[in-house]
Amino acid sequence: MPSFDTVSEANMVEVKNAVDQAGKEITTRFDFKGSDARVEQKERDLTAYADSEFQLNQVLDVLTNKLVKRNVDVRFLDRGKIEKIGGDKVKQVVKIKNGIETEAAKKIVRILKDSKLKVQASIQGDAVRVTGAKRDDLQDAMALLRKEVADLPLEFNNFRD
């Protein structure tokens, strides 16, 4: 039985490279001279620091641009609330989403069942496995999911024939 896995995970190597590039740009930009603007990464958490909310938005804009240039989907980013840290300095934690949540996985399974395609979908942890009798049915299922699920950055891997 041909099958594939539907997953949602960011390329962490590219995220690290984008954070490093954003850090270099922030240190060299004139409007950030003498400020405490920076971006730090701990596992799947990015923390942006700045002197004001305006500068924080500028830092996050630089980071977002670098992520886009490195082909990391910005839908992976989950911005937290802006926190004040001593004086007028602020920080914001941005979490990188990993995996498909249960509700989104159920939605994917429901879309595939309602489509009348000859495929079966099963939730396996933070991925959805789709199996079918023919390779063409699986390709149709991929096209359907790309069209219907726009709020999640989906990837299809582990294609077995």
PDB file of C-alpha atoms in Angstrom:
ATOM      1  CA  MET A   1       0.000   0.000   0.000  1.00  0.00           C
ATOM      2  CA  PRO A   2       1.490   3.357  -0.984  1.00  0.00           C
ATOM      3  CA  SER A   3       1.513   5.916   1.840  1.00  0.00           C
ATOM      4  CA  PHE A   4       2.936   9.250   2.960  1.00  0.00           C
ATOM      5  CA  ASP A   5       3.130  11.273   6.167  1.00  0.00           C
ATOM      6  CA  THR A   6       1.742  14.784   6.543  1.00  0.00           C
ATOM      7  CA  VAL A   7       3.865  16.745   9.014  1.00  0.00           C
ATOM      8  CA  SER A   8       4.397  20.319  10.104  1.00  0.00           C
ATOM      9  CA  GLU A   9       7.925  20.986  11.292  1.00  0.00           C
ATOM     10  CA  ALA A  10      10.341  23.836  10.701  1.00  0.00           C
ATOM     11  CA  ASN A  11      13.875  23.289   9.457  1.00  0.00           C
ATOM     12  CA  MET A  12      15.748  24.232  12.646  1.00  0.00           C
ATOM     13  CA  VAL A  13      19.099  24.581  10.841  1.00  0.00           C
ATOM     14  CA  GLU A  14      17.602  27.269   8.608  1.00  0.00           C
ATOM     15  CA  VAL A  15      15.978  28.935  11.635  1.00  0.00           C
ATOM     16  CA  LYS A  16      19.372  29.109  13.383  1.00  0.00           C
ATOM     17  CA  ASN A  17      20.983  30.544  10.243  1.00  0.00           C
ATOM     18  CA  ALA A  18      18.209  33.154   9.949  1.00  0.00           C
ATOM     19  CA  VAL A  19      18.651  34.133  13.624  1.00  0.00           C
ATOM     20  CA  ASP A  20      22.414  34.517  13.086  1.00  0.00           C
ATOM     21  CA  GLN A  21      21.876  36.620   9.959  1.00  0.00           C
ATOM     22  CA  ALA A  22      19.310  38.795  11.742  1.00  0.00           C
ATOM     23  CA  GLY A  23      21.766  39.299  14.607  1.00  0.00           C
ATOM     24  CA  LYS A  24      24.473  40.435  12.179  1.00  0.00           C
ATOM     25  CA  GLU A  25      22.112  42.866  10.463  1.00  0.00           C
ATOM     26  CA  ILE A  26      20.875  44.273  13.783  1.00  0.00           C
ATOM     27  CA  THR A  27      24.433  44.931  15.011  1.00  0.00           C
ATOM     28  CA  THR A  28      25.348  46.767  11.802  1.00  0.00           C
ATOM     29  CA  ARG A  29      22.174  48.815  11.283  1.00  0.00           C
ATOM     30  CA  PHE A  30      22.454  52.504  12.103  1.00  0.00           C
ATOM     31  CA  ASP A  31      19.075  52.800  13.845  1.00  0.00           C
ATOM     32  CA  PHE A  32      20.099  50.094  16.348  1.00  0.00           C
ATOM     33  CA  LYS A  33      23.496  51.649  17.238  1.00  0.00           C
ATOM     34  CA  GLY A  34      24.008  51.818  20.993  1.00  0.00           C
ATOM     35  CA  SER A  35      20.816  49.915  21.740  1.00  0.00           C
ATOM     36  CA  ASP A  36      20.327  46.519  23.344  1.00  0.00           C
ATOM     37  CA  ALA A  37      18.503  45.081  20.327  1.00  0.00           C
ATOM     38  CA  ARG A  38      19.192  41.383  19.715  1.00  0.00           C
ATOM     39  CA  VAL A  39      17.616  37.991  18.994  1.00  0.00           C
ATOM     40  CA  GLU A  40      18.483  34.856  20.982  1.00  0.00           C
ATOM     41  CA  GLN A  41      17.545  31.245  20.311  1.00  0.00           C
ATOM     42  CA  LYS A  42      17.040  28.482  22.872  1.00  0.00           C
ATOM     43  CA  GLU A  43      15.846  25.235  21.240  1.00  0.00           C
ATOM     44  CA  ARG A  44      12.410  26.163  19.807  1.00  0.00           C
ATOM     45  CA  ASP A  45      12.110  29.560  21.524  1.00  0.00           C
ATOM     46  CA  LEU A  46      13.337  32.800  19.976  1.00  0.00           C
ATOM     47  CA  THR A  47      13.582  35.830  22.260  1.00  0.00           C
ATOM     48  CA  ALA A  48      13.784  39.325  20.794  1.00  0.00           C
ATOM     49  CA  TYR A  49      15.109  42.166  22.998  1.00  0.00           C
ATOM     50  CA  ALA A  50      14.947  45.902  22.292  1.00  0.00           C
ATOM     51  CA  ASP A  51      14.825  49.335  23.935  1.00  0.00           C
ATOM     52  CA  SER A  52      11.236  50.136  22.911  1.00  0.00           C
ATOM     53  CA  GLU A  53       8.196  48.474  21.371  1.00  0.00           C
ATOM     54  CA  PHE A  54       8.895  50.197  18.055  1.00  0.00           C
ATOM     55  CA  GLN A  55      12.455  48.825  17.996  1.00  0.00           C
ATOM     56  CA  LEU A  56      11.148  45.395  19.013  1.00  0.00           C
ATOM     57  CA  ASN A  57       8.824  45.401  16.018  1.00  0.00           C
ATOM     58  CA  GLN A  58      11.785  46.399  13.819  1.00  0.00           C
ATOM     59  CA  VAL A  59      13.875  43.511  15.221  1.00  0.00           C
ATOM     60  CA  LEU A  60      11.048  41.036  14.609  1.00  0.00           C
ATOM     61  CA  ASP A  61      10.604  42.429  11.091  1.00  0.00           C
ATOM     62  CA  VAL A  62      14.302  41.829  10.354  1.00  0.00           C
ATOM     63  CA  LEU A  63      14.000  38.287  11.755  1.00  0.00           C
ATOM     64  CA  THR A  64      10.873  37.565   9.708  1.00  0.00           C
ATOM     65  CA  ASN A  65      12.554  38.788   6.520  1.00  0.00           C
ATOM     66  CA  LYS A  66      15.578  36.564   7.153  1.00  0.00           C
ATOM     67  CA  LEU A  67      13.320  33.548   7.815  1.00  0.00           C
ATOM     68  CA  VAL A  68      11.428  34.145   4.579  1.00  0.00           C
ATOM     69  CA  LYS A  69      14.677  34.437   2.602  1.00  0.00           C
ATOM     70  CA  ARG A  70      15.778  31.076   4.047  1.00  0.00           C
ATOM     71  CA  ASN A  71      12.457  29.444   3.043  1.00  0.00           C
ATOM     72  CA  VAL A  72      11.126  29.007   6.594  1.00  0.00           C
ATOM     73  CA  ASP A  73       7.369  29.540   6.672  1.00  0.00           C
ATOM     74  CA  VAL A  74       6.364  32.353   9.055  1.00  0.00           C
ATOM     75  CA  ARG A  75       3.228  30.403  10.006  1.00  0.00           C
ATOM     76  CA  PHE A  76       5.544  28.385  12.293  1.00  0.00           C
ATOM     77  CA  LEU A  77       6.020  31.471  14.477  1.00  0.00           C
ATOM     78  CA  ASP A  78       3.779  31.937  17.502  1.00  0.00           C
ATOM     79  CA  ARG A  79       4.399  35.370  19.022  1.00  0.00           C
ATOM     80  CA  GLY A  80       3.970  35.738  22.755  1.00  0.00           C
ATOM     81  CA  LYS A  81       3.038  38.960  24.505  1.00  0.00           C
ATOM     82  CA  ILE A  82       5.471  41.848  24.895  1.00  0.00           C
ATOM     83  CA  GLU A  83       7.040  41.977  28.369  1.00  0.00           C
ATOM     84  CA  LYS A  84       8.783  44.924  30.041  1.00  0.00           C
ATOM     85  CA  ILE A  85      12.182  44.085  31.550  1.00  0.00           C
ATOM     86  CA  GLY A  86      13.666  46.819  33.727  1.00  0.00           C
ATOM     87  CA  GLY A  87      13.644  50.451  32.670  1.00  0.00           C
ATOM     88  CA  ASP A  88      12.179  50.948  29.235  1.00  0.00           C
ATOM     89  CA  LYS A  89      13.565  47.729  27.734  1.00  0.00           C
ATOM     90  CA  VAL A  90      11.158  45.135  26.335  1.00  0.00           C
ATOM     91  CA  LYS A  91      11.314  41.532  25.160  1.00  0.00           C
ATOM     92  CA  GLN A  92       9.052  39.160  23.280  1.00  0.00           C
ATOM     93  CA  VAL A  93       9.235  35.376  23.130  1.00  0.00           C
ATOM     94  CA  VAL A  94       8.428  33.791  19.777  1.00  0.00           C
ATOM     95  CA  LYS A  95       7.765  30.053  19.877  1.00  0.00           C
ATOM     96  CA  ILE A  96       8.369  27.843  16.856  1.00  0.00           C
ATOM     97  CA  LYS A  97       5.493  25.429  16.388  1.00  0.00           C
ATOM     98  CA  ASN A  98       6.311  21.783  15.808  1.00  0.00           C
ATOM     99  CA  GLY A  99       3.954  19.028  14.771  1.00  0.00           C
ATOM    100  CA  ILE A 100       0.272  19.011  13.976  1.00  0.00           C
ATOM    101  CA  GLU A 101      -2.047  19.593  16.935  1.00  0.00           C
ATOM    102  CA  THR A 102      -4.840  17.089  17.543  1.00  0.00           C
ATOM    103  CA  GLU A 103      -7.596  19.449  16.344  1.00  0.00           C
ATOM    104  CA  ALA A 104      -5.766  20.208  13.087  1.00  0.00           C
ATOM    105  CA  ALA A 105      -5.059  16.497  12.576  1.00  0.00           C
ATOM    106  CA  LYS A 106      -8.751  15.687  13.032  1.00  0.00           C
ATOM    107  CA  LYS A 107      -9.594  18.420  10.516  1.00  0.00           C
ATOM    108  CA  ILE A 108      -7.164  16.884   7.980  1.00  0.00           C
ATOM    109  CA  VAL A 109      -8.682  13.421   8.475  1.00  0.00           C
ATOM    110  CA  ARG A 110     -12.203  14.862   8.077  1.00  0.00           C
ATOM    111  CA  ILE A 111     -11.242  16.703   4.862  1.00  0.00           C
ATOM    112  CA  LEU A 112      -9.842  13.496   3.370  1.00  0.00           C
ATOM    113  CA  LYS A 113     -12.906  11.437   4.383  1.00  0.00           C
ATOM    114  CA  ASP A 114     -15.338  14.021   2.998  1.00  0.00           C
ATOM    115  CA  SER A 115     -13.432  14.243  -0.292  1.00  0.00           C
ATOM    116  CA  LYS A 116     -14.520  10.730  -1.368  1.00  0.00           C
ATOM    117  CA  LEU A 117     -10.939   9.959  -2.417  1.00  0.00           C
ATOM    118  CA  LYS A 118      -9.968   6.316  -1.966  1.00  0.00           C
ATOM    119  CA  VAL A 119      -7.471   7.020   0.830  1.00  0.00           C
ATOM    120  CA  GLN A 120      -7.395   6.363   4.560  1.00  0.00           C
ATOM    121  CA  ALA A 121      -5.930   8.841   7.033  1.00  0.00           C
ATOM    122  CA  SER A 122      -4.755   7.983  10.528  1.00  0.00           C
ATOM    123  CA  ILE A 123      -3.324  10.235  13.238  1.00  0.00           C
ATOM    124  CA  GLN A 124       0.094   9.062  14.443  1.00  0.00           C
ATOM    125  CA  GLY A 125       1.428  11.341  17.162  1.00  0.00           C
ATOM    126  CA  ASP A 126       2.086  14.745  15.619  1.00  0.00           C
ATOM    127  CA  ALA A 127       1.762  13.476  12.028  1.00  0.00           C
ATOM    128  CA  VAL A 128      -1.044  12.176   9.829  1.00  0.00           C
ATOM    129  CA  ARG A 129      -0.365   9.044   7.775  1.00  0.00           C
ATOM    130  CA  VAL A 130      -2.320   8.770   4.530  1.00  0.00           C
ATOM    131  CA  THR A 131      -2.526   5.416   2.732  1.00  0.00           C
ATOM    132  CA  GLY A 132      -4.228   4.499  -0.513  1.00  0.00           C
ATOM    133  CA  ALA A 133      -4.357   1.830  -3.183  1.00  0.00           C
ATOM    134  CA  LYS A 134      -2.947   3.990  -5.967  1.00  0.00           C
ATOM    135  CA  ARG A 135      -0.185   6.560  -6.115  1.00  0.00           C
ATOM    136  CA  ASP A 136      -2.486   8.889  -8.096  1.00  0.00           C
ATOM    137  CA  ASP A 137      -4.995   8.943  -5.228  1.00  0.00           C
ATOM    138  CA  LEU A 138      -2.215   9.975  -2.835  1.00  0.00           C
ATOM    139  CA  GLN A 139      -1.121  12.776  -5.162  1.00  0.00           C
ATOM    140  CA  ASP A 140      -4.714  13.984  -5.367  1.00  0.00           C
ATOM    141  CA  ALA A 141      -4.882  13.901  -1.552  1.00  0.00           C
ATOM    142  CA  MET A 142      -1.695  16.026  -1.357  1.00  0.00           C
ATOM    143  CA  ALA A 143      -3.144  18.580  -3.774  1.00  0.00           C
ATOM    144  CA  LEU A 144      -6.402  18.680  -1.805  1.00  0.00           C
ATOM    145  CA  LEU A 145      -4.607  19.229   1.515  1.00  0.00           C
ATOM    146  CA  ARG A 146      -2.429  21.997   0.041  1.00  0.00           C
ATOM    147  CA  LYS A 147      -5.580  23.752  -1.153  1.00  0.00           C
ATOM    148  CA  GLU A 148      -7.843  23.187   1.880  1.00  0.00           C
ATOM    149  CA  VAL A 149      -5.431  23.608   4.821  1.00  0.00           C
ATOM    150  CA  ALA A 150      -4.009  27.096   4.364  1.00  0.00           C
ATOM    151  CA  ASP A 151      -3.450  27.948   8.043  1.00  0.00           C
ATOM    152  CA  LEU A 152      -0.802  25.245   8.605  1.00  0.00           C
ATOM    153  CA  PRO A 153       2.553  24.892   6.836  1.00  0.00           C
ATOM    154  CA  LEU A 154       2.228  21.250   5.766  1.00  0.00           C
ATOM    155  CA  GLU A 155       4.998  19.060   4.402  1.00  0.00           C
ATOM    156  CA  PHE A 156       4.660  15.616   2.918  1.00  0.00           C
ATOM    157  CA  ASN A 157       7.431  13.143   3.580  1.00  0.00           C
ATOM    158  CA  ASN A 158       8.142   9.418   3.970  1.00  0.00           C
ATOM    159  CA  PHE A 159       6.441   8.641   0.644  1.00  0.00           C
ATOM    160  CA  ARG A 160       6.332   4.853   0.264  1.00  0.00           C
ATOM    161  CA  ASP A 161       5.360   2.989  -2.870  1.00  0.00           C
TER     162      ASP A 161
END
